[in-house]
Amino acid sequence: MAKEGVETAEETEHMIEKDGGKDQESVLTAGDTKEMRAVVLAGFGGLNKLRVTKKVMPEPLEGEVKIRVKACGLNFLDLMVRQGNIDNPPKTPLVPGFECSGIVEALGENTKGFEIGDRVMAFVNYNAWAEVVCTPLEFVYKIPDDMTFPEAAAFSMNFVAAYMMLFEVANLREGMSVLVHSAGGGMGQAVAQLCSTVPNVTVFGTASPFKHEAIKDSVTHLFDRNVDYVQEVKKISPEGVDIVLDCLCGENTGKGLGLLKPLGTYILYGSSNMVTGETKSFFSLAKSWWQVEKVNPIKLYDENKVIAGFSLLNLLFKQGRSSLVKIVVDKLISLYNARKIKPLVDSLWALEEVKEAMQRIHDRGNIGKLILDVEKSPTPLMANDSTETSEAGEEEEDHEGDTDNKERMPFIQ
Amino acid sequence: MAKEGVETAEETEHMIEKDGGKDQESVLTAGDTKEMRAVVLAGFGGLNKLRVTKKVMPEPLEGEVKIRVKACGLNFLDLMVRQGNIDNPPKTPLVPGFECSGIVEALGENTKGFEIGDRVMAFVNYNAWAEVVCTPLEFVYKIPDDMTFPEAAAFSMNFVAAYMMLFEVANLREGMSVLVHSAGGGMGQAVAQLCSTVPNVTVFGTASPFKHEAIKDSVTHLFDRNVDYVQEVKKISPEGVDIVLDCLCGENTGKGLGLLKPLGTYILYGSSNMVTGETKSFFSLAKSWWQVEKVNPIKLYDENKVIAGFSLLNLLFKQGRSSLVKIVVDKLISLYNARKIKPLVDSLWALEEVKEAMQRIHDRGNIGKLILDVEKSPTPLMANDSTETSEAGEEEEDHEGDTDNKERMPFIQ
């Protein structure tokens, strides 16, 4: 899918005379081909590489569902993709985005189980940030009637990853304790909510102080992200914790392993150190990602510890485990229907405001998930020069680099 | 407890004029102190370091249960202890053995829940191979009326370790697959039986060909231990397996990790490479144990894999997790009562036959667990010169080193 999507972007790039703003008609070679708005990343780099253009609307292949997109999830991973700071980055130009919600508009052959008009959420291997998305039906899930589209777009990635890490990798049970970084983010909130579905689970979380009031009900012990969380946890629980969910990597892997109780599980689910203000160069950032210390299995044996890695996108798109994920989504929807979990949406942004949205996640300003609302018009109050889709100068790029990055953001899967 | 036990051995060593055979009275300094028979390891080394002597009978301290021992489990770990080939080996002389069954003979203060006459099995931090054992009540469990003492001595270590690895570390569920080495050993059989309590679990196992007929009902796919098990597994399941239980370590860690499906778990629970015939020197053996390759957490992230280490003895005696183990023992006894599991006893040996028993486990001759039967007299037919407790010459030692070790034995916890 992703590959097809990327090819589409490449194929149609030449058809678009120039970057198309909302009001600008593109010239298309195929006479009756429909078009759509999409966020396009022209090349890896800063916010100025993003723009909204018109693109050829995809049509569903066999086994694919065509979705009229209402809302898209914005994840930390999208910032890393923008920078090209991922393993085997795809070719640019590309349409970013891995999750969306919307209404089924058309169906390819062999898409039993779905009907036009179905309200759905979906994973996409890139190409989510567009008015229309086609993705294989194995990545599409019907949503409850009372789940809003922004909620649905905030749901799939964070809650599926949190659920699988807590319950399938780490085997969370009654009375256990969990440490999660960036507890105020979309992922952190999904973790905290899922922990609350198990009796007597203690959640330790780090977050910027201004978020503490908003998230204090979901996190048992909140620490300022600038303090030494190892010491803070040990003050409260000298024995450590049962589960550490780490999105920071680097030296935090050793810290996290050190905090585990016997039989405890450390899960690395991403790194966000790479885009903090302290290290501006992509190369040094990428290097820090790889500088995590290797783990000696004999030490794990001596200490009765477990270390795991979790990447939902790899699981879905590289390792063909969509059937496992489907089961998890069903369980999560049951929990949603039982009002035990509810995605926390931080804010809605028009496609044209994607840069401001990215800046907000980069600056760690969000509490919960940032959503691109496809039908939303840019908010005049929030629109300044940099919200224009046509150009974003180097000044903004510098601004991003100099941002006072007080909080490490989660690498949300 | 272990430390106390070792101290007892040291303290009483001077009281024993010379190595006491069964018929030989020791001279004891304390007039009314009772004595008992015990297997003593005089120093680290070969079989000739083992003898049966009389020792001062321990009396229970506060919180301890005094057990009249009926049967003791013999584990691969005991061979490693004999060689001193473990981390931080205790001082010799010592009484080996980590598990036993018997009848409660006396109780220290604060041992509520137990009564004299209770049939029990117990973990001991050394000192199990004796007529009497004292151990804290947290390590003592009542056994069902119809569980024989040899069964009970074969039960605790292997089934608790197998259960915790399969269900607490690895989260075994319906439809999964498990690879276990030395499927014919006590541990391998515990793993296979516990796998059979979950619907539709596939067990891949390695074992010497002569064992295949005996264990074929408990293992779905049996391989000769001399073949390349990676290729054999992949022929049957190209995707690999969900759980790898590895007692071989060294290069097998990489092989095991490579065989995992996404979300699969590799558990290192010991090494038996150390005492194979290929490497005769203790030092080179110990080195191979440490030569396991370190694991990069980022690789785990990319591949969605889990690596764990498990040491039941560390969990019990270093990490204070006896309450967790108690819960597991209760579950296992329920499974035993429901006739879903049953320890497989290979053979019974008198204390005086401990060398032959060790040789048998070393030579990989056993199918199931070897038990020291404390009330058994040495079998005349099996007794040759080397069964005498007084001495075992270097010839036997050489024989052990030269043994054609076709099968790696499990490091049974």
PDB file of C-alpha atoms in Angstrom, chain B residues 127-371:
ATOM      1  CA  ASN B 127      21.671 -28.740  51.802  1.00  0.00           C
ATOM      2  CA  ALA B 128      18.795 -30.698  50.249  1.00  0.00           C
ATOM      3  CA  TRP B 129      20.737 -33.969  49.851  1.00  0.00           C
ATOM      4  CA  ALA B 130      20.502 -35.061  53.433  1.00  0.00           C
ATOM      5  CA  GLU B 131      18.249 -37.052  55.684  1.00  0.00           C
ATOM      6  CA  VAL B 132      17.015 -33.893  57.359  1.00  0.00           C
ATOM      7  CA  VAL B 133      16.612 -30.373  56.026  1.00  0.00           C
ATOM      8  CA  CYS B 134      15.552 -27.119  57.649  1.00  0.00           C
ATOM      9  CA  THR B 135      14.241 -24.380  55.382  1.00  0.00           C
ATOM     10  CA  PRO B 136      12.085 -21.265  55.879  1.00  0.00           C
ATOM     11  CA  LEU B 137       8.387 -22.006  55.598  1.00  0.00           C
ATOM     12  CA  GLU B 138       8.083 -19.663  52.616  1.00  0.00           C
ATOM     13  CA  PHE B 139       9.853 -22.360  50.576  1.00  0.00           C
ATOM     14  CA  VAL B 140       7.732 -25.279  51.828  1.00  0.00           C
ATOM     15  CA  TYR B 141       4.532 -26.509  50.172  1.00  0.00           C
ATOM     16  CA  LYS B 142       2.109 -29.224  51.203  1.00  0.00           C
ATOM     17  CA  ILE B 143       1.644 -31.930  48.603  1.00  0.00           C
ATOM     18  CA  PRO B 144      -1.447 -33.903  47.614  1.00  0.00           C
ATOM     19  CA  ASP B 145      -2.002 -37.245  49.328  1.00  0.00           C
ATOM     20  CA  ASP B 146      -1.576 -39.173  46.121  1.00  0.00           C
ATOM     21  CA  MET B 147       1.648 -37.458  45.073  1.00  0.00           C
ATOM     22  CA  THR B 148       4.564 -39.746  45.852  1.00  0.00           C
ATOM     23  CA  PHE B 149       7.698 -38.343  47.433  1.00  0.00           C
ATOM     24  CA  PRO B 150       9.792 -38.978  44.320  1.00  0.00           C
ATOM     25  CA  GLU B 151       7.147 -37.203  42.242  1.00  0.00           C
ATOM     26  CA  ALA B 152       7.178 -34.292  44.669  1.00  0.00           C
ATOM     27  CA  ALA B 153      10.972 -34.064  44.530  1.00  0.00           C
ATOM     28  CA  ALA B 154      10.715 -34.032  40.741  1.00  0.00           C
ATOM     29  CA  PHE B 155       8.001 -31.401  40.783  1.00  0.00           C
ATOM     30  CA  SER B 156       8.996 -28.133  42.342  1.00  0.00           C
ATOM     31  CA  MET B 157      12.032 -26.948  40.428  1.00  0.00           C
ATOM     32  CA  ASN B 158      11.115 -28.052  36.928  1.00  0.00           C
ATOM     33  CA  PHE B 159       7.409 -27.346  36.920  1.00  0.00           C
ATOM     34  CA  VAL B 160       7.647 -23.999  38.697  1.00  0.00           C
ATOM     35  CA  ALA B 161      10.374 -22.819  36.321  1.00  0.00           C
ATOM     36  CA  ALA B 162       8.525 -24.134  33.270  1.00  0.00           C
ATOM     37  CA  TYR B 163       5.252 -22.586  34.399  1.00  0.00           C
ATOM     38  CA  MET B 164       6.719 -19.173  35.158  1.00  0.00           C
ATOM     39  CA  MET B 165       8.615 -19.067  31.893  1.00  0.00           C
ATOM     40  CA  LEU B 166       5.677 -20.157  29.764  1.00  0.00           C
ATOM     41  CA  PHE B 167       2.891 -18.244  31.457  1.00  0.00           C
ATOM     42  CA  GLU B 168       4.418 -15.318  33.312  1.00  0.00           C
ATOM     43  CA  VAL B 169       7.404 -14.368  31.222  1.00  0.00           C
ATOM     44  CA  ALA B 170       6.237 -15.516  27.792  1.00  0.00           C
ATOM     45  CA  ASN B 171       2.445 -15.426  28.091  1.00  0.00           C
ATOM     46  CA  LEU B 172       1.733 -18.749  26.331  1.00  0.00           C
ATOM     47  CA  ARG B 173      -1.710 -18.810  24.763  1.00  0.00           C
ATOM     48  CA  GLU B 174      -3.811 -20.966  22.513  1.00  0.00           C
ATOM     49  CA  GLY B 175      -2.317 -21.766  19.144  1.00  0.00           C
ATOM     50  CA  MET B 176       1.242 -20.773  19.966  1.00  0.00           C
ATOM     51  CA  SER B 177       4.411 -22.740  19.372  1.00  0.00           C
ATOM     52  CA  VAL B 178       7.307 -23.505  21.710  1.00  0.00           C
ATOM     53  CA  LEU B 179      10.834 -24.767  21.117  1.00  0.00           C
ATOM     54  CA  VAL B 180      12.524 -26.555  23.999  1.00  0.00           C
ATOM     55  CA  HIS B 181      15.911 -28.236  24.056  1.00  0.00           C
ATOM     56  CA  SER B 182      16.546 -31.528  25.844  1.00  0.00           C
ATOM     57  CA  ALA B 183      12.879 -32.351  25.619  1.00  0.00           C
ATOM     58  CA  GLY B 184      13.503 -35.674  27.316  1.00  0.00           C
ATOM     59  CA  GLY B 185      14.891 -34.182  30.513  1.00  0.00           C
ATOM     60  CA  GLY B 186      12.985 -33.238  33.637  1.00  0.00           C
ATOM     61  CA  MET B 187      12.630 -29.657  32.503  1.00  0.00           C
ATOM     62  CA  GLY B 188      11.771 -30.543  28.920  1.00  0.00           C
ATOM     63  CA  GLN B 189       9.035 -32.869  30.073  1.00  0.00           C
ATOM     64  CA  ALA B 190       7.605 -30.249  32.449  1.00  0.00           C
ATOM     65  CA  VAL B 191       7.518 -27.770  29.569  1.00  0.00           C
ATOM     66  CA  ALA B 192       5.863 -30.273  27.245  1.00  0.00           C
ATOM     67  CA  GLN B 193       3.223 -31.239  29.795  1.00  0.00           C
ATOM     68  CA  LEU B 194       2.371 -27.636  30.634  1.00  0.00           C
ATOM     69  CA  CYS B 195       2.107 -26.819  26.939  1.00  0.00           C
ATOM     70  CA  SER B 196      -0.461 -29.593  26.642  1.00  0.00           C
ATOM     71  CA  THR B 197      -2.716 -27.759  29.117  1.00  0.00           C
ATOM     72  CA  VAL B 198      -3.260 -25.016  26.510  1.00  0.00           C
ATOM     73  CA  PRO B 199      -5.263 -25.819  23.386  1.00  0.00           C
ATOM     74  CA  ASN B 200      -3.478 -26.223  20.122  1.00  0.00           C
ATOM     75  CA  VAL B 201       0.083 -25.534  21.256  1.00  0.00           C
ATOM     76  CA  THR B 202       2.844 -26.928  19.048  1.00  0.00           C
ATOM     77  CA  VAL B 203       5.960 -28.133  20.847  1.00  0.00           C
ATOM     78  CA  PHE B 204       9.240 -28.467  18.987  1.00  0.00           C
ATOM     79  CA  GLY B 205      11.845 -30.395  20.941  1.00  0.00           C
ATOM     80  CA  THR B 206      15.348 -31.746  20.583  1.00  0.00           C
ATOM     81  CA  ALA B 207      16.438 -34.992  22.201  1.00  0.00           C
ATOM     82  CA  SER B 208      18.699 -37.945  21.608  1.00  0.00           C
ATOM     83  CA  PRO B 209      17.056 -40.381  19.178  1.00  0.00           C
ATOM     84  CA  PHE B 210      16.784 -43.183  21.743  1.00  0.00           C
ATOM     85  CA  LYS B 211      14.411 -41.019  23.786  1.00  0.00           C
ATOM     86  CA  HIS B 212      12.058 -40.187  20.950  1.00  0.00           C
ATOM     87  CA  GLU B 213       9.797 -43.179  21.360  1.00  0.00           C
ATOM     88  CA  ALA B 214       9.330 -42.508  25.065  1.00  0.00           C
ATOM     89  CA  ILE B 215       8.472 -38.844  24.754  1.00  0.00           C
ATOM     90  CA  LYS B 216       6.804 -38.644  21.374  1.00  0.00           C
ATOM     91  CA  ASP B 217       3.341 -38.159  22.823  1.00  0.00           C
ATOM     92  CA  SER B 218       4.324 -34.996  24.653  1.00  0.00           C
ATOM     93  CA  VAL B 219       6.312 -33.313  21.895  1.00  0.00           C
ATOM     94  CA  THR B 220       4.704 -32.418  18.570  1.00  0.00           C
ATOM     95  CA  HIS B 221       7.895 -32.349  16.519  1.00  0.00           C
ATOM     96  CA  LEU B 222      10.981 -34.130  17.802  1.00  0.00           C
ATOM     97  CA  PHE B 223      14.418 -33.565  16.330  1.00  0.00           C
ATOM     98  CA  ASP B 224      17.646 -35.403  16.874  1.00  0.00           C
ATOM     99  CA  ARG B 225      19.798 -33.153  18.973  1.00  0.00           C
ATOM    100  CA  ASN B 226      22.615 -33.514  16.451  1.00  0.00           C
ATOM    101  CA  VAL B 227      20.719 -31.956  13.562  1.00  0.00           C
ATOM    102  CA  ASP B 228      20.438 -28.245  12.861  1.00  0.00           C
ATOM    103  CA  TYR B 229      17.262 -27.488  14.774  1.00  0.00           C
ATOM    104  CA  VAL B 230      16.920 -24.061  13.149  1.00  0.00           C
ATOM    105  CA  GLN B 231      16.537 -25.641   9.737  1.00  0.00           C
ATOM    106  CA  GLU B 232      14.252 -28.386  11.045  1.00  0.00           C
ATOM    107  CA  VAL B 233      11.919 -25.906  12.701  1.00  0.00           C
ATOM    108  CA  LYS B 234      11.862 -23.695   9.617  1.00  0.00           C
ATOM    109  CA  LYS B 235      10.965 -26.628   7.395  1.00  0.00           C
ATOM    110  CA  ILE B 236       7.826 -27.149   9.450  1.00  0.00           C
ATOM    111  CA  SER B 237       7.134 -23.554  10.430  1.00  0.00           C
ATOM    112  CA  PRO B 238       8.863 -21.106   8.085  1.00  0.00           C
ATOM    113  CA  GLU B 239       7.642 -18.226  10.227  1.00  0.00           C
ATOM    114  CA  GLY B 240       9.405 -19.609  13.289  1.00  0.00           C
ATOM    115  CA  VAL B 241       8.019 -20.085  16.777  1.00  0.00           C
ATOM    116  CA  ASP B 242       6.438 -17.960  19.473  1.00  0.00           C
ATOM    117  CA  ILE B 243       8.577 -19.062  22.395  1.00  0.00           C
ATOM    118  CA  VAL B 244      12.135 -20.370  22.557  1.00  0.00           C
ATOM    119  CA  LEU B 245      13.327 -21.819  25.856  1.00  0.00           C
ATOM    120  CA  ASP B 246      17.084 -22.021  25.707  1.00  0.00           C
ATOM    121  CA  CYS B 247      19.304 -23.846  28.146  1.00  0.00           C
ATOM    122  CA  LEU B 248      22.256 -23.896  25.758  1.00  0.00           C
ATOM    123  CA  CYS B 249      23.290 -20.243  25.575  1.00  0.00           C
ATOM    124  CA  GLY B 250      26.340 -19.287  23.520  1.00  0.00           C
ATOM    125  CA  GLU B 251      25.577 -19.202  19.823  1.00  0.00           C
ATOM    126  CA  ASN B 252      22.158 -20.662  20.481  1.00  0.00           C
ATOM    127  CA  THR B 253      20.972 -17.298  21.751  1.00  0.00           C
ATOM    128  CA  GLY B 254      21.331 -15.808  18.295  1.00  0.00           C
ATOM    129  CA  LYS B 255      19.761 -18.869  16.713  1.00  0.00           C
ATOM    130  CA  GLY B 256      16.859 -18.742  19.146  1.00  0.00           C
ATOM    131  CA  LEU B 257      16.232 -15.062  18.589  1.00  0.00           C
ATOM    132  CA  GLY B 258      16.360 -15.655  14.860  1.00  0.00           C
ATOM    133  CA  LEU B 259      13.690 -18.328  15.132  1.00  0.00           C
ATOM    134  CA  LEU B 260      11.181 -16.063  16.880  1.00  0.00           C
ATOM    135  CA  LYS B 261       8.046 -14.863  15.202  1.00  0.00           C
ATOM    136  CA  PRO B 262       7.184 -11.192  15.703  1.00  0.00           C
ATOM    137  CA  LEU B 263       6.097 -10.685  19.328  1.00  0.00           C
ATOM    138  CA  GLY B 264       7.899 -13.916  20.175  1.00  0.00           C
ATOM    139  CA  THR B 265       9.870 -14.424  23.369  1.00  0.00           C
ATOM    140  CA  TYR B 266      13.292 -15.981  23.810  1.00  0.00           C
ATOM    141  CA  ILE B 267      14.082 -17.085  27.359  1.00  0.00           C
ATOM    142  CA  LEU B 268      17.550 -18.043  28.507  1.00  0.00           C
ATOM    143  CA  TYR B 269      17.240 -20.258  31.531  1.00  0.00           C
ATOM    144  CA  GLY B 270      20.704 -21.708  31.743  1.00  0.00           C
ATOM    145  CA  SER B 271      23.576 -23.188  29.905  1.00  0.00           C
ATOM    146  CA  SER B 272      24.614 -26.745  29.522  1.00  0.00           C
ATOM    147  CA  ASN B 273      27.310 -26.245  26.950  1.00  0.00           C
ATOM    148  CA  MET B 274      29.769 -25.938  29.754  1.00  0.00           C
ATOM    149  CA  VAL B 275      29.904 -29.580  30.678  1.00  0.00           C
ATOM    150  CA  THR B 276      29.829 -31.143  27.271  1.00  0.00           C
ATOM    151  CA  GLY B 277      32.707 -33.268  26.199  1.00  0.00           C
ATOM    152  CA  GLU B 278      33.990 -30.843  23.624  1.00  0.00           C
ATOM    153  CA  THR B 279      35.360 -28.506  26.196  1.00  0.00           C
ATOM    154  CA  LYS B 280      36.994 -30.187  29.086  1.00  0.00           C
ATOM    155  CA  SER B 281      38.511 -27.301  30.904  1.00  0.00           C
ATOM    156  CA  PHE B 282      36.389 -25.533  33.437  1.00  0.00           C
ATOM    157  CA  PHE B 283      37.838 -22.251  32.346  1.00  0.00           C
ATOM    158  CA  SER B 284      37.040 -22.670  28.683  1.00  0.00           C
ATOM    159  CA  LEU B 285      33.615 -23.892  29.673  1.00  0.00           C
ATOM    160  CA  ALA B 286      32.965 -20.895  31.859  1.00  0.00           C
ATOM    161  CA  LYS B 287      34.210 -18.700  29.064  1.00  0.00           C
ATOM    162  CA  SER B 288      31.756 -20.127  26.559  1.00  0.00           C
ATOM    163  CA  TRP B 289      28.937 -19.337  28.960  1.00  0.00           C
ATOM    164  CA  TRP B 290      29.923 -15.684  28.883  1.00  0.00           C
ATOM    165  CA  GLN B 291      30.486 -15.601  25.166  1.00  0.00           C
ATOM    166  CA  VAL B 292      26.856 -15.123  24.370  1.00  0.00           C
ATOM    167  CA  GLU B 293      26.399 -12.206  22.047  1.00  0.00           C
ATOM    168  CA  LYS B 294      24.888  -9.069  23.488  1.00  0.00           C
ATOM    169  CA  VAL B 295      21.554  -7.969  22.132  1.00  0.00           C
ATOM    170  CA  ASN B 296      20.827  -4.595  20.592  1.00  0.00           C
ATOM    171  CA  PRO B 297      17.497  -3.241  21.895  1.00  0.00           C
ATOM    172  CA  ILE B 298      16.946  -1.451  18.599  1.00  0.00           C
ATOM    173  CA  LYS B 299      16.988  -4.761  16.795  1.00  0.00           C
ATOM    174  CA  LEU B 300      14.321  -5.965  19.205  1.00  0.00           C
ATOM    175  CA  TYR B 301      12.324  -2.852  18.346  1.00  0.00           C
ATOM    176  CA  ASP B 302      12.676  -3.373  14.600  1.00  0.00           C
ATOM    177  CA  GLU B 303      11.736  -7.015  14.840  1.00  0.00           C
ATOM    178  CA  ASN B 304       9.174  -6.857  17.654  1.00  0.00           C
ATOM    179  CA  LYS B 305      10.964  -9.389  19.779  1.00  0.00           C
ATOM    180  CA  VAL B 306      11.379 -10.122  23.451  1.00  0.00           C
ATOM    181  CA  ILE B 307      14.397 -11.544  25.231  1.00  0.00           C
ATOM    182  CA  ALA B 308      14.313 -12.672  28.826  1.00  0.00           C
ATOM    183  CA  GLY B 309      16.401 -14.478  31.369  1.00  0.00           C
ATOM    184  CA  PHE B 310      14.979 -16.726  34.046  1.00  0.00           C
ATOM    185  CA  SER B 311      16.616 -18.156  37.141  1.00  0.00           C
ATOM    186  CA  LEU B 312      14.239 -19.663  39.665  1.00  0.00           C
ATOM    187  CA  LEU B 313      16.896 -19.961  42.346  1.00  0.00           C
ATOM    188  CA  ASN B 314      17.826 -16.301  42.032  1.00  0.00           C
ATOM    189  CA  LEU B 315      14.161 -15.410  42.151  1.00  0.00           C
ATOM    190  CA  LEU B 316      13.706 -17.378  45.349  1.00  0.00           C
ATOM    191  CA  PHE B 317      16.936 -16.867  47.219  1.00  0.00           C
ATOM    192  CA  LYS B 318      18.370 -13.593  45.943  1.00  0.00           C
ATOM    193  CA  GLN B 319      15.319 -11.631  44.937  1.00  0.00           C
ATOM    194  CA  GLY B 320      12.850 -12.579  47.611  1.00  0.00           C
ATOM    195  CA  ARG B 321      10.005 -13.583  45.341  1.00  0.00           C
ATOM    196  CA  SER B 322       8.795 -16.645  47.256  1.00  0.00           C
ATOM    197  CA  SER B 323       5.269 -15.251  47.443  1.00  0.00           C
ATOM    198  CA  LEU B 324       5.034 -15.262  43.644  1.00  0.00           C
ATOM    199  CA  VAL B 325       6.348 -18.805  43.538  1.00  0.00           C
ATOM    200  CA  LYS B 326       3.821 -19.897  46.149  1.00  0.00           C
ATOM    201  CA  ILE B 327       0.986 -18.780  43.883  1.00  0.00           C
ATOM    202  CA  VAL B 328       2.495 -20.740  41.016  1.00  0.00           C
ATOM    203  CA  VAL B 329       2.891 -23.869  43.153  1.00  0.00           C
ATOM    204  CA  ASP B 330      -0.786 -23.650  44.095  1.00  0.00           C
ATOM    205  CA  LYS B 331      -1.755 -23.484  40.426  1.00  0.00           C
ATOM    206  CA  LEU B 332       0.522 -26.398  39.591  1.00  0.00           C
ATOM    207  CA  ILE B 333      -0.921 -28.543  42.348  1.00  0.00           C
ATOM    208  CA  SER B 334      -4.385 -27.841  40.954  1.00  0.00           C
ATOM    209  CA  LEU B 335      -3.175 -29.029  37.565  1.00  0.00           C
ATOM    210  CA  TYR B 336      -1.683 -32.125  39.187  1.00  0.00           C
ATOM    211  CA  ASN B 337      -4.914 -32.854  41.027  1.00  0.00           C
ATOM    212  CA  ALA B 338      -6.801 -32.454  37.752  1.00  0.00           C
ATOM    213  CA  ARG B 339      -4.415 -35.064  36.296  1.00  0.00           C
ATOM    214  CA  LYS B 340      -3.192 -32.609  33.678  1.00  0.00           C
ATOM    215  CA  ILE B 341       0.441 -32.815  34.707  1.00  0.00           C
ATOM    216  CA  LYS B 342       2.504 -35.540  36.336  1.00  0.00           C
ATOM    217  CA  PRO B 343       6.238 -35.447  37.003  1.00  0.00           C
ATOM    218  CA  LEU B 344       8.134 -38.009  35.003  1.00  0.00           C
ATOM    219  CA  VAL B 345      10.656 -39.800  37.200  1.00  0.00           C
ATOM    220  CA  ASP B 346      13.533 -41.408  35.355  1.00  0.00           C
ATOM    221  CA  SER B 347      15.122 -43.373  38.175  1.00  0.00           C
ATOM    222  CA  LEU B 348      15.708 -43.527  41.923  1.00  0.00           C
ATOM    223  CA  TRP B 349      19.163 -43.556  43.474  1.00  0.00           C
ATOM    224  CA  ALA B 350      20.464 -43.987  46.980  1.00  0.00           C
ATOM    225  CA  LEU B 351      22.484 -41.112  48.420  1.00  0.00           C
ATOM    226  CA  GLU B 352      25.498 -43.354  48.065  1.00  0.00           C
ATOM    227  CA  GLU B 353      24.754 -43.634  44.334  1.00  0.00           C
ATOM    228  CA  VAL B 354      24.856 -39.905  43.693  1.00  0.00           C
ATOM    229  CA  LYS B 355      27.900 -40.286  41.455  1.00  0.00           C
ATOM    230  CA  GLU B 356      26.203 -42.771  39.178  1.00  0.00           C
ATOM    231  CA  ALA B 357      23.164 -40.540  39.084  1.00  0.00           C
ATOM    232  CA  MET B 358      25.281 -37.547  38.130  1.00  0.00           C
ATOM    233  CA  GLN B 359      27.060 -39.575  35.511  1.00  0.00           C
ATOM    234  CA  ARG B 360      23.711 -40.560  34.039  1.00  0.00           C
ATOM    235  CA  ILE B 361      22.474 -36.989  33.771  1.00  0.00           C
ATOM    236  CA  HIS B 362      25.867 -35.980  32.425  1.00  0.00           C
ATOM    237  CA  ASP B 363      25.720 -38.716  29.810  1.00  0.00           C
ATOM    238  CA  ARG B 364      22.175 -37.654  28.922  1.00  0.00           C
ATOM    239  CA  GLY B 365      20.839 -41.074  29.622  1.00  0.00           C
ATOM    240  CA  ASN B 366      17.778 -39.952  31.552  1.00  0.00           C
ATOM    241  CA  ILE B 367      14.210 -39.615  30.402  1.00  0.00           C
ATOM    242  CA  GLY B 368      12.633 -37.409  33.021  1.00  0.00           C
ATOM    243  CA  LYS B 369      13.985 -36.605  36.429  1.00  0.00           C
ATOM    244  CA  LEU B 370      16.651 -38.314  38.503  1.00  0.00           C
ATOM    245  CA  ILE B 371      15.749 -38.647  42.151  1.00  0.00           C
TER     246      ILE B 371
END
